Tab-separated table of C-alpha atoms in Angstrom:
chain	number	residue	atom	x	y	z
A	1	MET	CA	57.745	244.075	56.301
A	2	SER	CA	60.947	243.180	58.196
A	3	ILE	CA	62.082	239.643	58.873
A	4	ARG	CA	61.312	240.124	62.591
A	5	HIS	CA	57.663	241.054	61.868
A	6	THR	CA	57.304	238.167	59.410
A	7	THR	CA	58.623	235.701	62.021
A	8	LYS	CA	56.241	237.089	64.662
A	9	ALA	CA	53.328	236.796	62.241
A	10	ARG	CA	54.228	233.198	61.460
A	11	ARG	CA	54.513	232.355	65.175
A	12	GLY	CA	51.128	233.985	65.802
A	13	ALA	CA	49.519	232.003	62.956
A	14	ALA	CA	51.092	228.765	64.216
A	15	ALA	CA	49.846	229.447	67.761
A	16	ALA	CA	46.331	230.153	66.462
A	17	ALA	CA	46.340	226.948	64.407
A	18	LEU	CA	47.544	224.955	67.424
A	19	ALA	CA	44.830	226.462	69.634
A	20	ALA	CA	42.159	225.603	67.040
A	21	ALA	CA	43.451	222.015	66.763
A	22	LEU	CA	43.395	221.608	70.556
A	23	ALA	CA	39.854	222.975	70.743
A	24	LEU	CA	38.713	220.467	68.111
A	25	ALA	CA	40.482	217.602	69.900
A	26	VAL	CA	38.821	218.465	73.219
A	27	ALA	CA	35.413	218.780	71.544
A	28	GLY	CA	35.909	215.375	69.921
A	29	CYS	CA	36.492	213.715	73.308
A	30	GLY	CA	32.843	214.100	74.355
A	31	SER	CA	30.747	210.971	74.836
A	32	GLY	CA	28.291	211.871	72.083
A	33	ASP	CA	25.505	209.928	73.785
A	34	GLY	CA	23.689	212.926	75.191
A	35	GLY	CA	24.503	211.788	78.720
A	36	ASP	CA	21.000	210.512	79.415
A	37	GLY	CA	22.242	206.950	80.070
A	38	LYS	CA	19.289	205.407	78.222
A	39	ASP	CA	19.737	202.246	76.172
A	40	SER	CA	18.896	202.941	72.541
A	41	GLY	CA	18.651	199.247	71.717
A	42	ALA	CA	21.741	199.520	69.511
A	43	PRO	CA	24.840	197.442	70.236
A	44	HIS	CA	26.721	198.768	73.247
A	45	LYS	CA	29.921	200.644	72.467
A	46	SER	CA	32.137	202.051	75.180
A	47	THR	CA	35.790	201.006	75.333
A	48	GLU	CA	38.340	200.990	72.551
A	49	ALA	CA	40.611	198.211	71.341
A	50	LYS	CA	42.973	197.979	68.410
A	51	THR	CA	42.225	195.731	65.482
A	52	ASP	CA	44.895	193.776	63.630
A	53	ASP	CA	45.123	196.444	60.938
A	54	GLY	CA	45.651	199.168	63.546
A	55	GLN	CA	42.178	200.694	63.291
A	56	GLY	CA	40.268	201.303	66.510
A	57	GLU	CA	37.191	199.255	67.309
A	58	THR	CA	34.873	199.906	70.207
A	59	GLU	CA	33.505	197.230	72.458
A	60	PRO	CA	31.284	197.040	75.521
A	61	ALA	CA	32.906	197.418	78.898
A	62	ALA	CA	32.579	194.286	81.006
A	63	ASP	CA	31.268	194.368	84.584
A	64	SER	CA	34.307	192.588	85.996
A	65	GLU	CA	32.819	192.362	89.498
A	66	LYS	CA	30.116	189.908	88.381
A	67	VAL	CA	30.955	186.367	87.247
A	68	ILE	CA	28.367	184.159	85.522
A	69	GLY	CA	30.794	181.534	84.211
A	70	GLU	CA	34.445	180.658	83.785
A	71	MET	CA	36.431	178.488	81.370
A	72	LYS	CA	40.004	177.299	81.815
A	73	GLY	CA	41.814	176.172	78.695
A	74	PRO	CA	45.197	175.291	77.257
A	75	LYS	CA	48.262	177.427	78.021
A	76	ASN	CA	46.663	178.565	81.328
A	77	ILE	CA	44.168	180.838	79.587
A	78	VAL	CA	41.119	181.748	81.666
A	79	VAL	CA	37.929	183.184	80.173
A	80	THR	CA	35.633	184.790	82.727
A	81	LEU	CA	32.096	185.680	81.640
A	82	HIS	CA	30.512	188.683	83.328
A	83	SER	CA	27.142	189.089	81.613
A	84	ALA	CA	24.884	187.692	78.894
A	85	GLU	CA	22.158	190.268	78.384
A	86	ARG	CA	19.222	190.317	76.032
A	87	ASP	CA	18.780	193.688	74.356
A	88	SER	CA	15.658	195.206	72.852
A	89	GLY	CA	17.159	194.900	69.365
A	90	GLY	CA	16.720	191.110	69.375
A	91	PHE	CA	20.254	190.091	70.262
A	92	VAL	CA	22.268	188.846	73.243
A	93	THR	CA	25.552	190.509	74.193
A	94	VAL	CA	28.062	188.395	76.103
A	95	ASN	CA	30.779	190.314	77.963
A	96	GLY	CA	33.852	188.721	79.447
A	97	THR	CA	37.548	188.916	80.201
A	98	VAL	CA	40.432	186.856	78.813
A	99	THR	CA	43.320	186.414	81.252
A	100	ASN	CA	46.690	184.924	80.356
A	101	ARG	CA	47.899	183.042	83.432
A	102	GLY	CA	50.570	181.297	81.376
A	103	SER	CA	54.205	182.195	80.867
A	104	THR	CA	54.100	182.903	77.110
A	105	LEU	CA	52.399	185.470	74.875
A	106	PHE	CA	48.872	184.365	73.877
A	107	ASN	CA	47.308	184.950	70.460
A	108	PRO	CA	43.781	183.479	70.250
A	109	ILE	CA	43.871	182.780	66.500
A	110	ASP	CA	41.943	179.533	67.074
A	111	TRP	CA	38.984	181.509	68.439
A	112	ARG	CA	38.141	183.103	65.097
A	113	SER	CA	35.454	181.806	62.788
A	114	PRO	CA	36.586	179.571	59.924
A	115	GLU	CA	34.421	181.632	57.550
A	116	VAL	CA	36.632	183.368	54.985
A	117	GLU	CA	35.091	186.842	55.307
A	118	LEU	CA	35.574	186.768	59.092
A	119	ALA	CA	39.184	185.635	58.914
A	120	LYS	CA	40.454	189.173	58.232
A	121	SER	CA	41.184	189.557	61.925
A	122	ARG	CA	43.524	186.805	63.008
A	123	SER	CA	42.650	187.326	66.678
A	124	SER	CA	38.959	187.674	67.405
A	125	VAL	CA	36.200	185.787	69.203
A	126	SER	CA	34.192	185.394	65.966
A	127	GLY	CA	34.173	181.596	66.453
A	128	ALA	CA	32.157	181.841	69.691
A	129	THR	CA	28.716	180.215	69.792
A	130	LEU	CA	25.710	179.999	72.081
A	131	ILE	CA	24.053	176.572	72.291
A	132	ASP	CA	20.414	176.043	73.251
A	133	ALA	CA	20.619	172.337	74.140
A	134	LYS	CA	16.883	171.920	74.774
A	135	GLY	CA	15.879	173.661	71.542
A	136	LYS	CA	18.788	172.000	69.686
A	137	LYS	CA	19.933	175.307	68.187
A	138	ARG	CA	23.335	176.913	67.755
A	139	TYR	CA	23.647	180.711	67.577
A	140	LEU	CA	26.658	182.184	65.771
A	141	VAL	CA	28.194	185.627	66.304
A	142	LEU	CA	26.284	188.309	64.386
A	143	ARG	CA	27.863	190.045	61.379
A	144	ASP	CA	27.591	193.645	60.197
A	145	THR	CA	26.758	194.688	56.637
A	146	ASP	CA	30.433	194.298	55.656
A	147	GLY	CA	30.486	190.709	56.933
A	148	GLN	CA	32.600	191.580	59.987
A	149	CYS	CA	31.764	190.023	63.339
A	150	LEU	CA	29.973	192.020	66.009
A	151	CYS	CA	32.619	190.976	68.464
A	152	THR	CA	36.000	191.913	69.840
A	153	THR	CA	38.913	191.781	67.435
A	154	GLY	CA	42.578	192.650	67.946
A	155	LEU	CA	43.126	190.359	70.923
A	156	SER	CA	46.643	189.515	69.776
A	157	GLY	CA	49.670	189.642	72.040
A	158	ILE	CA	48.071	189.054	75.448
A	159	LYS	CA	51.013	189.120	77.849
A	160	GLU	CA	51.628	187.017	80.948
A	161	ASN	CA	49.145	188.008	83.721
A	162	GLU	CA	47.393	190.441	81.376
A	163	SER	CA	43.588	190.619	81.117
A	164	ARG	CA	41.585	191.967	78.190
A	165	PRO	CA	37.827	192.590	77.946
A	166	PHE	CA	35.850	191.092	75.074
A	167	PHE	CA	32.301	190.944	73.799
A	168	ALA	CA	30.305	188.953	71.268
A	169	GLN	CA	26.757	189.545	70.039
A	170	PHE	CA	24.383	186.775	69.006
A	171	PRO	CA	20.788	186.515	67.805
A	172	ALA	CA	18.580	186.215	70.875
A	173	PRO	CA	17.048	182.802	71.569
A	174	PRO	CA	13.297	182.745	72.346
A	175	LYS	CA	12.293	184.373	75.648
A	176	SER	CA	11.543	180.928	77.092
A	177	VAL	CA	15.258	180.072	76.854
A	178	THR	CA	16.944	181.279	80.040
A	179	GLU	CA	20.122	179.199	79.974
A	180	VAL	CA	22.600	178.462	77.170
A	181	ASP	CA	26.095	177.056	76.761
A	182	PHE	CA	28.812	179.513	75.702
A	183	GLN	CA	31.531	177.962	73.563
A	184	LEU	CA	34.906	179.099	72.244
A	185	PRO	CA	37.129	176.857	70.118
A	186	THR	CA	39.842	175.063	72.182
A	187	MET	CA	38.009	175.892	75.437
A	188	PRO	CA	35.511	173.817	77.438
A	189	SER	CA	31.937	175.129	77.194
A	190	VAL	CA	30.219	176.751	80.163
A	191	SER	CA	26.527	177.050	80.997
A	192	ILE	CA	25.373	180.646	81.540
A	193	LYS	CA	22.075	182.306	82.404
A	194	LEU	CA	20.637	184.993	80.140
A	195	SER	CA	19.418	188.211	81.713
A	196	GLY	CA	17.115	190.925	80.425
């Protein structure tokens, strides 16, 4: 076989490999949820954020049009809460947005839980709590089987005037509890109503 034919064969094989890779990439971009829109009772997963170690982590998308509470803290940081929904799985998912209205980069390292196994991410909302004042109970962020928080991680480097969505999942208080206080370290607490 001549050099010209060998080069053409290699180009053809490379083109075929590229086409196969593109087909796989496009197929992998599907939602994978069947498109029926039904809630399976599992934790909501829809948008992607980066964790501190560079791995992707999904988190619920916040309904930024609705506001159920707002906290203003040091360094002109504003936390806006959009929803606190009970899910059929026995947990409450709180969705919100962190906005940096200050003039310096914000890293919420004080918002993480002091628990050693949750300190792997230096910038998460694992230190968030729900407080049932009447029932005198505090609900901590849920953990997965690896001890990681069921919450947003990788919130580091929030720039001036930048907003980032976040979520945190908690055990659900009894159905009779309709209002709780949401707390984040270094921020004032805010009273929010539970839905669902």
